[in-house]
């Protein structure tokens, strides 16, 4: 028995080395750095909780929190509604489903990339596609990407546009909804809307929940689009200063690795809390057919 | 560049790495921290003190007495490499703030840019130009967020921006006056609105490159970047406006880029030889050209000045301005990079109507003080 366990660890070793060396080790170091004034170029000095205390009075930190919370709160629900809506549409037994599925999935593969962020800048920038298009109907808008009132909106649109991944998961879930239950509802006189809200939606709540948790975590960590579209500044006027972008500016732009590390830990804790809250609230609206709980 | 060096010094093997400019500083910082950085690298004034004061750079004082011939450098440029009396970098370029004008637009308007004029003259000029040029054409690009061009304005009000210890010498009044001037120019449609400026930021998207603004400003060698983008006219170089007409003491000539040697280099002599090659060898001068600024030695400038066009214009400007310019400021202090971005953000907040010039000046000063104090 004992020997067998030893063998198991031997087989796990490659993975364990990776975990300790590339994940746990650096995490412990970064926790240590968060209590120091580490500048990347010099040895760190212990400063206690200074980095954490500084967040309370750092106005740009507060701006970045505000921007990130708005981004999460607006983009995640929109993305979920869009992906579920399309999944419902594609679930109508249309011809060539595989083709549509692939087409709608493509943005999810590309959406987080630098290339798309650059393209987005072109589309919403001055003289961009949107600007030119609206000009045709006689509307002149200021450059959407370079006005503080609308810049974040373009980033939300970019995220919603990547609805493909949650859509595929929804599609798989819709396939699992038993046809006999839907049929029974139809015979009882329920229309399509009623059938969706009374039968389909309750049956797929575990999947809605799964997508929600995943998307919230992803949205908190968004970095690339804001970095590329604002040229790393978080501008105009800090309107796209994502939390991760500000963290990066502090750590690499002004050599405040200690502060950056502290910000990273706060983000980790906040994401953890949001996920926990999701699980707690989930108890009241997620339904498992086998009577299981979140 | 390295090929020429290896050809002259076959005993020293070299290898170079290149990286996109946007990633240069991240890569240099991480490699330096990890002890795997290059022996010789380009350093910018913006981060020079940051690296030097943190012990990442080799003190080249001794090398300058033996291997590196720094006597060929312009005095101001050579002194720019001193941090606390130690020679931490060898200046690679002479740079000076300069005003650029779009020859084609000036010609069409029948206008000309004077060498000697006050900031008040400048405001009248750009406002009149914009009025005559019509909608979506401006007299100047928005320089309100440009901390480095603001330096020229500020030096004539408060002397240098920083004292030798890196403390901020700017006061509320001078910063506020600058923001208010640009706010007025934007409102008067003499400078582009904030969202146009926010969408720019590169040489290609600069409104002057697009034929929408007659003037812009920057470091003098940038004329060689603007010229290829402007087909219909010559880009001319002239001094920035002055507080008192003809008094150019706000201008300065100093080094912007340095060649530095890593403090942990295993081959200090070879590194020093390479630095000497980069500043004094004609093959290197030819390779580098004006990429990093106007060369800091008379012989290199002579070598390049025959190139004509924008290159000659830049070199002529430096030679013309040097005797009239004020004393060059010392090395930019630790935290300078953050001052740059804070200054731009504060101007942006005025441009988007989120703050008054007075509030923006206050925000900038408190952010700058925090950055410099750290």
XYZ file of C-alpha atoms in Angstrom:
668
model
C 0.000 0.000 0.000
C 2.711 2.356 1.077
C 4.825 1.504 -1.935
C 1.999 2.118 -4.298
C 1.479 5.621 -2.926
C 5.152 6.301 -3.450
C 4.764 5.294 -7.084
C 1.790 7.557 -7.513
C 3.818 10.526 -6.357
C 6.586 9.543 -8.717
C 4.168 9.738 -11.630
C 2.828 13.017 -10.337
C 6.307 14.468 -9.992
C 6.514 16.333 -13.308
C 3.270 18.084 -12.500
C 4.242 18.696 -8.868
C 7.525 20.277 -9.886
C 5.659 22.577 -12.243
C 3.136 23.464 -9.557
C 5.729 24.259 -6.908
C 8.261 25.888 -9.178
C 6.027 27.874 -11.511
C 2.894 28.528 -9.454
C 3.136 28.112 -5.685
C 6.709 29.346 -5.355
C 6.186 32.582 -7.283
C 2.919 33.127 -5.397
C 4.666 32.885 -2.046
C 7.381 35.247 -3.288
C 4.837 37.740 -4.546
C 3.076 37.629 -1.158
C 6.413 38.437 0.457
C 7.125 41.198 -2.066
C 3.748 42.769 -1.322
C 5.099 43.647 2.124
C 8.278 45.185 0.721
C 9.381 48.146 -1.404
C 10.818 45.841 -4.090
C 11.805 47.907 -7.143
C 12.986 45.068 -9.409
C 16.452 46.618 -9.553
C 17.272 46.627 -5.857
C 16.929 44.121 -3.031
C 13.544 44.486 -1.282
C 13.120 46.117 2.136
C 10.339 45.115 4.507
C 7.715 47.878 4.784
C 4.922 45.984 6.550
C 1.423 46.875 5.416
C 2.411 50.174 3.750
C 1.529 48.985 0.259
C -1.922 47.904 1.383
C -2.498 51.103 3.355
C -1.506 53.159 0.319
C -4.409 51.762 -1.710
C -6.804 53.571 0.617
C -5.513 56.987 -0.404
C -4.417 56.346 -4.006
C -6.912 58.187 -6.224
C -5.865 56.360 -9.391
C -6.250 53.039 -7.611
C -9.822 54.024 -6.793
C -10.387 55.043 -10.418
C -9.143 51.644 -11.580
C -11.449 49.830 -9.158
C -14.411 51.874 -10.392
C -13.619 51.201 -14.058
C -13.160 47.472 -13.447
C -16.366 47.088 -11.437
C -18.387 48.905 -14.109
C -16.795 46.712 -16.754
C -17.639 43.498 -14.901
C -21.151 44.606 -13.968
C -22.086 45.675 -17.506
C -20.184 43.302 -19.765
C -20.871 39.991 -18.018
C -24.708 40.142 -18.022
C -24.719 41.439 -21.607
C -22.412 38.680 -22.721
C -24.496 36.017 -20.997
C -27.745 37.292 -22.509
C -26.184 37.507 -25.970
C -24.697 34.028 -25.784
C -27.864 32.442 -24.433
C -29.966 34.233 -27.035
C -27.832 32.952 -29.875
C -27.698 29.472 -28.415
C -31.533 29.449 -28.381
C -31.596 30.592 -31.989
C -29.120 27.943 -33.079
C -31.051 25.298 -31.158
C -34.053 25.613 -33.484
C -32.849 22.715 -35.632
C -31.597 24.950 -38.447
C -29.649 23.572 -41.373
C -25.864 23.891 -41.350
C -25.718 24.268 -37.572
C -22.058 23.221 -37.425
C -21.092 26.048 -39.758
C -22.910 28.717 -37.735
C -21.527 27.321 -34.529
C -18.000 27.632 -35.890
C -18.589 31.152 -37.242
C -19.966 32.411 -33.938
C -17.208 30.723 -32.000
C -14.374 32.364 -33.924
C -14.535 35.723 -32.047
C -13.960 33.849 -28.793
C -10.730 32.482 -30.144
C -9.567 35.837 -31.449
C -11.226 38.295 -29.077
C -8.535 38.380 -26.428
C -5.757 38.806 -28.927
C -3.653 41.833 -29.673
C -4.661 41.747 -33.327
C -8.355 42.191 -32.518
C -7.638 44.969 -30.042
C -5.748 46.787 -32.794
C -8.617 46.188 -35.186
C -11.078 47.464 -32.581
C -9.085 50.642 -32.318
C -9.479 51.073 -36.063
C -13.192 50.367 -36.065
C -14.082 52.766 -33.249
C -11.296 55.275 -33.776
C -11.569 58.597 -35.593
C -12.303 58.009 -39.298
C -13.009 54.411 -38.316
C -15.732 52.135 -39.613
C -18.321 53.277 -37.065
C -17.537 56.948 -37.570
C -17.742 56.646 -41.362
C -20.878 54.531 -41.203
C -22.719 57.037 -39.041
C -21.549 59.839 -41.289
C -23.533 58.219 -44.119
C -26.733 58.757 -42.168
C -25.675 62.269 -41.257
C -24.704 61.639 -37.648
C -21.345 62.826 -36.462
C -19.982 61.217 -33.332
C -16.786 62.147 -31.602
C -14.120 59.454 -31.760
C -15.660 56.796 -29.539
C -12.379 55.312 -28.490
C -10.809 58.608 -27.490
C -13.662 60.131 -25.491
C -13.836 59.323 -21.808
C -17.619 58.881 -21.935
C -17.601 56.142 -24.563
C -14.163 54.473 -24.510
C -15.135 51.912 -21.853
C -18.289 51.156 -23.828
C -16.208 50.029 -26.803
C -14.311 47.658 -24.516
C -17.586 46.277 -23.173
C -18.709 45.738 -26.768
C -15.471 43.882 -27.482
C -16.122 41.534 -24.581
C -19.766 40.925 -25.485
C -18.662 40.157 -29.013
C -16.706 37.191 -27.635
C -19.904 35.368 -26.760
C -18.859 32.182 -28.577
C -17.450 30.156 -25.701
C -20.401 30.559 -23.295
C -22.734 30.143 -26.301
C -21.315 26.698 -27.065
C -21.752 25.669 -23.456
C -25.347 26.961 -23.458
C -26.010 25.129 -26.685
C -24.833 21.867 -25.153
C -27.050 22.541 -22.112
C -30.118 23.242 -24.269
C -29.611 19.909 -25.974
C -29.892 18.247 -22.575
C -33.314 19.699 -21.776
C -35.620 16.651 -22.032
C -37.961 16.911 -25.001
C -40.783 15.131 -23.145
C -40.940 17.828 -20.490
C -41.138 20.539 -23.143
C -43.781 18.544 -25.004
C -45.829 18.133 -21.851
C -45.669 21.878 -21.292
C -46.761 22.481 -24.881
C -49.710 20.146 -24.496
C -50.660 22.044 -21.344
C -50.879 25.125 -23.556
C -47.611 26.904 -22.732
C -46.327 29.175 -25.512
C -42.655 29.404 -26.485
C -41.917 32.251 -24.047
C -43.615 30.505 -21.170
C -41.864 27.235 -22.061
C -38.496 29.025 -21.968
C -39.015 30.692 -18.614
C -40.893 27.858 -16.903
C -39.036 24.841 -18.259
C -35.845 25.504 -20.176
C -34.320 28.243 -18.037
C -34.773 26.472 -14.675
C -33.290 23.301 -16.147
C -30.157 25.016 -17.404
C -29.512 27.187 -14.317
C -26.428 25.115 -13.373
C -24.913 26.055 -16.747
C -25.922 29.712 -16.386
C -24.222 29.632 -13.030
C -21.105 28.006 -14.461
C -20.840 30.613 -17.220
C -21.497 33.447 -14.788
C -18.680 32.424 -12.452
C -16.281 31.914 -15.323
C -17.104 35.216 -17.017
C -16.891 37.244 -13.813
C -13.428 35.867 -13.123
C -12.383 36.517 -16.720
C -13.724 40.076 -16.747
C -11.859 40.985 -13.565
C -8.640 39.860 -15.193
C -9.111 41.656 -18.535
C -5.943 43.414 -19.615
C -5.011 43.115 -23.287
C -7.822 45.169 -24.866
C -7.355 48.143 -22.551
C -3.592 47.941 -22.851
C -3.617 47.947 -26.640
C -6.490 50.333 -27.221
C -5.236 52.981 -24.821
C -1.593 52.433 -25.692
C -0.926 51.290 -22.135
C -2.146 54.528 -20.559
C -5.678 53.561 -19.509
C -6.809 56.787 -21.131
C -8.521 58.883 -22.237
C -8.639 60.488 -18.792
C -8.249 57.114 -17.029
C -11.606 55.956 -18.407
C -10.193 52.537 -19.412
C -7.781 52.154 -16.523
C -8.480 48.507 -15.728
C -7.224 47.224 -12.407
C -4.710 44.950 -14.093
C -3.492 47.794 -16.296
C -2.861 50.057 -13.317
C -1.109 47.195 -11.568
C 1.121 46.813 -14.595
C 1.845 50.558 -14.757
C 2.859 50.590 -11.101
C 4.957 47.460 -11.245
C 6.750 47.947 -14.553
C 6.287 51.651 -15.329
C 7.329 53.087 -11.998
C 9.326 50.177 -10.575
C 6.930 49.596 -7.677
C 6.867 45.810 -7.718
C 5.923 45.712 -4.056
C 2.818 47.802 -4.640
C 2.023 45.790 -7.757
C 2.303 42.543 -5.820
C -0.012 43.895 -3.123
C -2.539 44.902 -5.785
C -2.353 41.417 -7.286
C -3.151 39.853 -3.931
C -6.077 42.184 -3.365
C -7.412 41.229 -6.809
C -7.054 37.541 -5.993
C -8.968 38.001 -2.745
C -11.693 40.100 -4.391
C -12.193 37.540 -7.168
C -12.324 34.834 -4.491
C -14.977 36.772 -2.573
C -17.069 37.371 -5.688
C -16.908 33.701 -6.544
C -17.857 32.735 -3.002
C -20.751 35.209 -3.084
C -21.868 33.676 -6.361
C -21.917 30.238 -4.768
C -23.834 31.482 -1.726
C -26.455 33.313 -3.771
C -26.493 30.456 -6.255
C -28.158 28.255 -3.625
C -31.329 30.266 -4.096
C -31.617 30.164 -7.843
C -29.630 27.262 -9.235
C -31.660 24.099 -9.639
C -30.169 20.637 -9.886
C -32.453 17.889 -11.148
C -30.897 15.319 -8.848
C -31.598 17.585 -5.893
C -27.920 18.502 -5.532
C -26.794 21.868 -4.286
C -24.255 24.347 -5.524
C 26.208 48.413 -35.984
C 27.832 45.538 -34.120
C 29.274 44.173 -37.346
C 31.427 47.259 -37.753
C 32.681 46.876 -34.216
C 33.517 43.205 -34.610
C 35.313 43.936 -37.867
C 37.532 46.421 -36.052
C 37.922 44.244 -32.952
C 37.933 40.640 -34.130
C 38.873 39.406 -30.660
C 35.562 40.519 -29.147
C 32.491 38.511 -29.966
C 29.242 40.437 -29.805
C 25.604 39.611 -30.111
C 22.689 41.967 -30.169
C 19.053 41.666 -29.231
C 16.294 43.820 -30.528
C 12.822 44.301 -29.183
C 9.786 46.361 -30.092
C 10.141 49.796 -28.548
C 7.023 49.417 -26.429
C 8.490 46.326 -24.744
C 12.034 47.615 -24.363
C 11.760 48.870 -20.792
C 9.861 45.849 -19.463
C 12.458 43.564 -20.944
C 15.430 45.586 -19.759
C 14.056 45.873 -16.215
C 13.280 42.169 -15.872
C 16.568 41.085 -17.405
C 18.524 43.489 -15.244
C 16.709 42.217 -12.152
C 17.476 38.652 -13.169
C 21.137 39.447 -13.812
C 20.882 38.327 -17.425
C 20.774 41.744 -19.039
C 23.019 42.915 -21.868
C 26.519 44.271 -21.164
C 25.893 47.449 -23.148
C 22.481 48.953 -23.666
C 20.703 52.112 -24.621
C 19.337 54.088 -21.716
C 16.911 56.967 -21.893
C 17.110 60.099 -19.785
C 13.685 59.190 -18.428
C 14.958 56.120 -16.594
C 18.661 56.998 -16.341
C 18.631 58.161 -12.715
C 16.255 55.366 -11.811
C 18.793 52.763 -12.926
C 21.914 54.663 -11.874
C 20.755 55.366 -8.329
C 19.711 51.747 -7.896
C 23.139 50.417 -8.666
C 22.253 48.834 -11.998
C 24.814 50.784 -14.024
C 28.582 50.617 -14.075
C 30.504 53.760 -13.104
C 32.387 54.617 -16.287
C 34.643 57.310 -14.797
C 37.729 55.089 -14.983
C 36.855 53.775 -18.446
C 36.505 57.326 -19.707
C 40.086 57.960 -18.632
C 41.338 54.986 -20.650
C 39.154 53.264 -23.224
C 36.303 55.657 -23.907
C 37.252 58.962 -25.470
C 34.528 61.213 -24.101
C 36.446 64.410 -24.812
C 34.883 64.523 -28.264
C 31.413 64.990 -26.751
C 29.734 68.368 -26.424
C 30.296 69.564 -22.855
C 26.595 69.700 -21.938
C 26.049 66.207 -23.294
C 29.045 64.787 -21.454
C 27.880 66.313 -18.178
C 24.392 64.893 -18.672
C 25.917 61.489 -17.939
C 26.977 62.478 -14.431
C 24.899 61.241 -11.524
C 26.199 62.385 -8.153
C 29.575 63.190 -9.720
C 29.980 59.728 -11.260
C 29.891 59.093 -14.992
C 27.089 56.555 -15.322
C 26.424 56.866 -19.031
C 27.920 58.199 -22.225
C 25.615 60.608 -24.030
C 24.633 59.378 -27.451
C 22.719 62.361 -28.667
C 22.339 66.089 -28.465
C 18.729 66.974 -28.330
C 16.897 70.235 -28.050
C 13.220 71.095 -27.959
C 12.069 72.452 -31.296
C 9.015 73.707 -33.094
C 8.129 71.985 -36.375
C 6.051 73.582 -39.108
C 4.278 72.108 -42.108
C 5.719 73.895 -45.152
C 2.799 73.041 -47.433
C 0.169 74.409 -45.058
C 2.152 77.576 -44.380
C 2.577 78.194 -48.082
C -1.102 77.709 -48.816
C -1.947 80.213 -46.085
C 0.838 82.613 -47.014
C 2.103 82.429 -43.434
C 5.567 82.170 -41.966
C 6.844 81.174 -38.527
C 9.151 83.690 -36.827
C 12.217 82.575 -34.881
C 11.689 85.243 -32.266
C 8.222 85.542 -30.797
C 6.500 85.457 -27.447
C 3.944 82.934 -26.251
C 1.329 85.670 -26.710
C 2.424 86.120 -30.347
C 2.224 82.363 -30.751
C -1.372 82.283 -29.482
C -2.425 85.033 -31.872
C -0.623 83.344 -34.745
C -2.195 79.903 -34.292
C -5.642 81.385 -33.706
C -5.461 83.477 -36.885
C -4.089 80.559 -38.842
C -6.939 78.295 -37.765
C -9.535 80.953 -38.569
C -8.234 81.341 -42.117
C -7.693 77.630 -42.686
C -11.318 76.711 -42.010
C -13.020 73.879 -40.101
C -11.032 70.884 -38.815
C -7.770 72.667 -39.460
C -5.737 73.987 -36.562
C -2.833 76.313 -36.004
C -1.028 73.856 -33.761
C -1.330 70.408 -32.258
C -2.221 70.309 -28.555
C 1.040 70.523 -26.633
C -0.735 71.111 -23.326
C 0.036 67.615 -22.063
C 3.646 67.611 -23.208
C 5.738 67.918 -20.064
C 8.960 68.210 -22.055
C 7.850 71.128 -24.214
C 6.309 72.718 -21.136
C 9.858 72.666 -19.743
C 10.831 75.412 -22.199
C 7.937 77.559 -20.963
C 8.562 76.767 -17.287
C 12.320 77.393 -17.345
C 11.686 81.019 -18.160
C 9.332 81.333 -15.205
C 10.890 79.273 -12.425
C 14.293 78.179 -13.715
C 14.597 74.405 -13.853
C 11.732 72.022 -13.172
C 13.816 70.149 -10.604
C 16.599 71.063 -8.223
C 19.779 68.940 -8.182
C 18.237 66.664 -5.526
C 15.276 65.951 -7.778
C 12.773 68.099 -5.856
C 10.076 69.762 -7.899
C 10.584 73.492 -8.364
C 7.353 74.090 -10.272
C 4.599 76.041 -8.619
C 0.855 76.130 -9.054
C 0.879 79.423 -10.975
C 3.139 78.323 -13.833
C 1.458 74.953 -14.367
C -1.965 76.553 -14.209
C -0.960 79.280 -16.698
C 0.192 76.605 -19.156
C -2.984 74.524 -18.846
C -5.107 77.656 -19.124
C -3.291 78.762 -22.290
C -3.972 75.423 -23.979
C -7.531 75.328 -22.706
C -8.037 78.713 -24.373
C -6.477 77.509 -27.627
C -8.712 74.433 -27.706
C -11.808 76.488 -26.979
C -10.791 78.997 -29.636
C -10.419 76.102 -32.105
C -6.770 77.028 -32.597
C -5.745 73.609 -31.288
C -7.642 70.337 -31.868
C -10.271 69.158 -29.371
C -9.189 66.664 -26.749
C -10.662 63.560 -28.363
C -8.674 64.208 -31.543
C -5.491 64.553 -29.514
C -6.318 61.482 -27.436
C -6.679 59.464 -30.634
C -3.250 60.579 -31.837
C -0.047 60.028 -30.001
C 2.152 58.638 -32.739
C 4.059 60.404 -35.478
C 1.664 58.959 -38.058
C -1.465 60.117 -36.246
C -0.131 63.528 -35.268
C -2.494 66.135 -36.770
C 0.443 67.862 -38.449
C 1.368 64.665 -40.290
C -2.224 64.476 -41.492
C -2.105 68.038 -42.791
C -4.568 69.269 -40.149
C -2.269 71.383 -37.979
C 0.449 73.782 -39.078
C 2.697 73.394 -36.048
C 3.807 70.801 -33.562
C 6.807 70.453 -31.302
C 9.181 67.795 -30.058
C 12.839 66.862 -29.866
C 14.692 68.268 -32.841
C 15.681 64.944 -34.448
C 11.995 64.082 -34.781
C 11.926 66.295 -37.853
C 13.437 63.276 -39.609
C 10.427 61.195 -38.515
C 7.844 63.783 -39.554
C 9.331 64.661 -42.930
C 8.713 61.258 -44.605
C 5.057 61.452 -43.511
C 4.480 64.814 -45.150
C 4.618 64.676 -48.912
C 3.420 68.188 -49.717
C 5.992 70.404 -48.124
C 9.194 70.650 -46.157
C 9.061 70.364 -42.397
C 10.956 73.324 -40.974
C 12.582 73.568 -37.532
C 12.511 76.704 -35.410
C 12.771 77.685 -31.732
C 9.763 77.443 -29.437
C 8.171 80.767 -28.441
C 9.757 82.779 -25.655
C 8.754 84.762 -22.588
C 10.739 87.765 -23.806
C 11.093 87.982 -27.560
C 14.487 86.698 -28.673
C 15.537 85.329 -25.259
C 16.157 81.633 -25.965
C 17.266 80.723 -22.450
C 14.233 78.431 -22.065
C 15.738 76.151 -24.697
C 18.515 73.737 -23.852
C 20.741 71.151 -25.467
C 21.365 67.956 -23.580
C 21.705 64.229 -23.954
C 18.515 62.220 -24.175
C 19.963 58.790 -24.776
C 22.966 57.163 -23.242
C 25.079 54.112 -23.751
C 25.310 52.382 -20.415
C 27.200 49.360 -19.192
C 25.616 46.900 -16.789
C 27.006 46.966 -13.238
C 27.310 43.199 -13.394
C 29.087 42.949 -16.741
C 31.779 40.280 -16.960
C 33.585 42.083 -19.769
C 33.946 45.732 -18.710
C 36.804 46.470 -21.082
C 35.122 45.070 -24.147
C 31.942 46.908 -23.163
C 33.859 50.174 -22.853
C 35.473 49.581 -26.235
C 32.040 49.084 -27.762
C 30.737 52.320 -26.215
C 33.726 54.196 -27.609
C 33.043 52.681 -31.019
C 29.390 53.710 -30.893
C 30.110 57.382 -30.261
C 33.407 57.891 -32.095
C 33.479 55.536 -35.068
C 32.235 56.895 -38.363
C 30.721 53.541 -39.337
C 28.572 53.575 -36.210
C 27.610 57.212 -36.813
C 26.437 56.266 -40.265
C 24.356 53.349 -38.960
C 22.697 55.251 -36.120
C 22.165 58.498 -37.995
C 19.645 60.705 -36.232
C 17.612 57.815 -34.799
C 18.509 58.689 -31.219
C 19.082 62.399 -31.685
C 21.655 64.665 -33.255
C 25.115 63.141 -32.739
C 26.920 64.628 -29.725
C 30.292 65.098 -31.411
C 31.351 67.738 -33.930
C 32.944 65.204 -36.243
C 29.858 62.994 -36.369
C 27.686 66.021 -37.125
C 30.054 67.069 -39.921
C 29.830 63.559 -41.299
C 26.006 63.570 -41.349
C 25.276 67.201 -42.215
C 25.881 66.644 -45.908
C 22.918 64.244 -45.996
C 20.605 67.160 -46.715
C 16.884 67.538 -45.999
C 15.586 66.952 -42.512
C 18.909 65.615 -41.218
C 20.702 68.810 -42.122
C 17.862 70.915 -40.742
C 18.114 69.170 -37.372
C 21.891 69.473 -37.174
C 21.806 73.121 -38.214
C 19.227 73.854 -35.552
C 21.337 72.332 -32.784
C 24.420 74.246 -33.920
C 22.421 77.481 -34.176
C 20.633 77.151 -30.845
C 23.525 75.888 -28.689
C 25.171 79.280 -28.088
C 21.859 80.987 -27.245
C 20.270 78.215 -25.175
C 20.129 78.270 -21.397
C 22.095 75.961 -19.107
C 21.023 72.375 -19.610
C 19.018 70.868 -16.756
C 20.625 68.048 -14.798
C 19.620 64.424 -15.164
C 15.915 63.869 -14.847
C 15.158 62.570 -11.370
C 13.778 59.241 -10.263
C 10.021 59.313 -10.852
C 10.330 61.462 -13.986
C 8.512 58.916 -16.120
C 5.522 59.206 -13.832
C 5.633 63.020 -13.941
C 5.406 62.783 -17.736
C 2.224 60.735 -17.699
C 0.670 62.647 -14.789
C 1.202 65.920 -16.656
C -0.540 64.552 -19.730
C -3.444 63.150 -17.714
C -4.025 66.441 -15.929
C -4.102 68.310 -19.242
C -6.520 65.706 -20.578
C -8.857 66.281 -17.643
C -8.994 69.975 -18.603
C -9.528 69.133 -22.257
C -12.451 66.843 -21.460
C -13.965 69.463 -19.175
C -13.485 67.358 -16.045
C -11.282 69.877 -14.263
C -10.359 73.545 -14.367
C -6.758 74.476 -15.156
C -6.303 75.304 -11.465
C -7.599 71.910 -10.313
C -5.532 70.101 -12.931
C -2.379 71.937 -11.873
C -3.067 70.947 -8.288
C -3.617 67.302 -9.237
C -0.438 67.225 -11.260
C 1.664 68.823 -8.540
C 0.476 66.394 -5.870
C 0.956 63.350 -8.128
C 4.397 64.559 -9.209
C 5.490 65.190 -5.637
C 4.356 61.708 -4.628
C 6.221 60.168 -7.570
C 9.417 62.085 -6.873
C 9.341 61.489 -3.137
C 9.140 57.718 -3.478
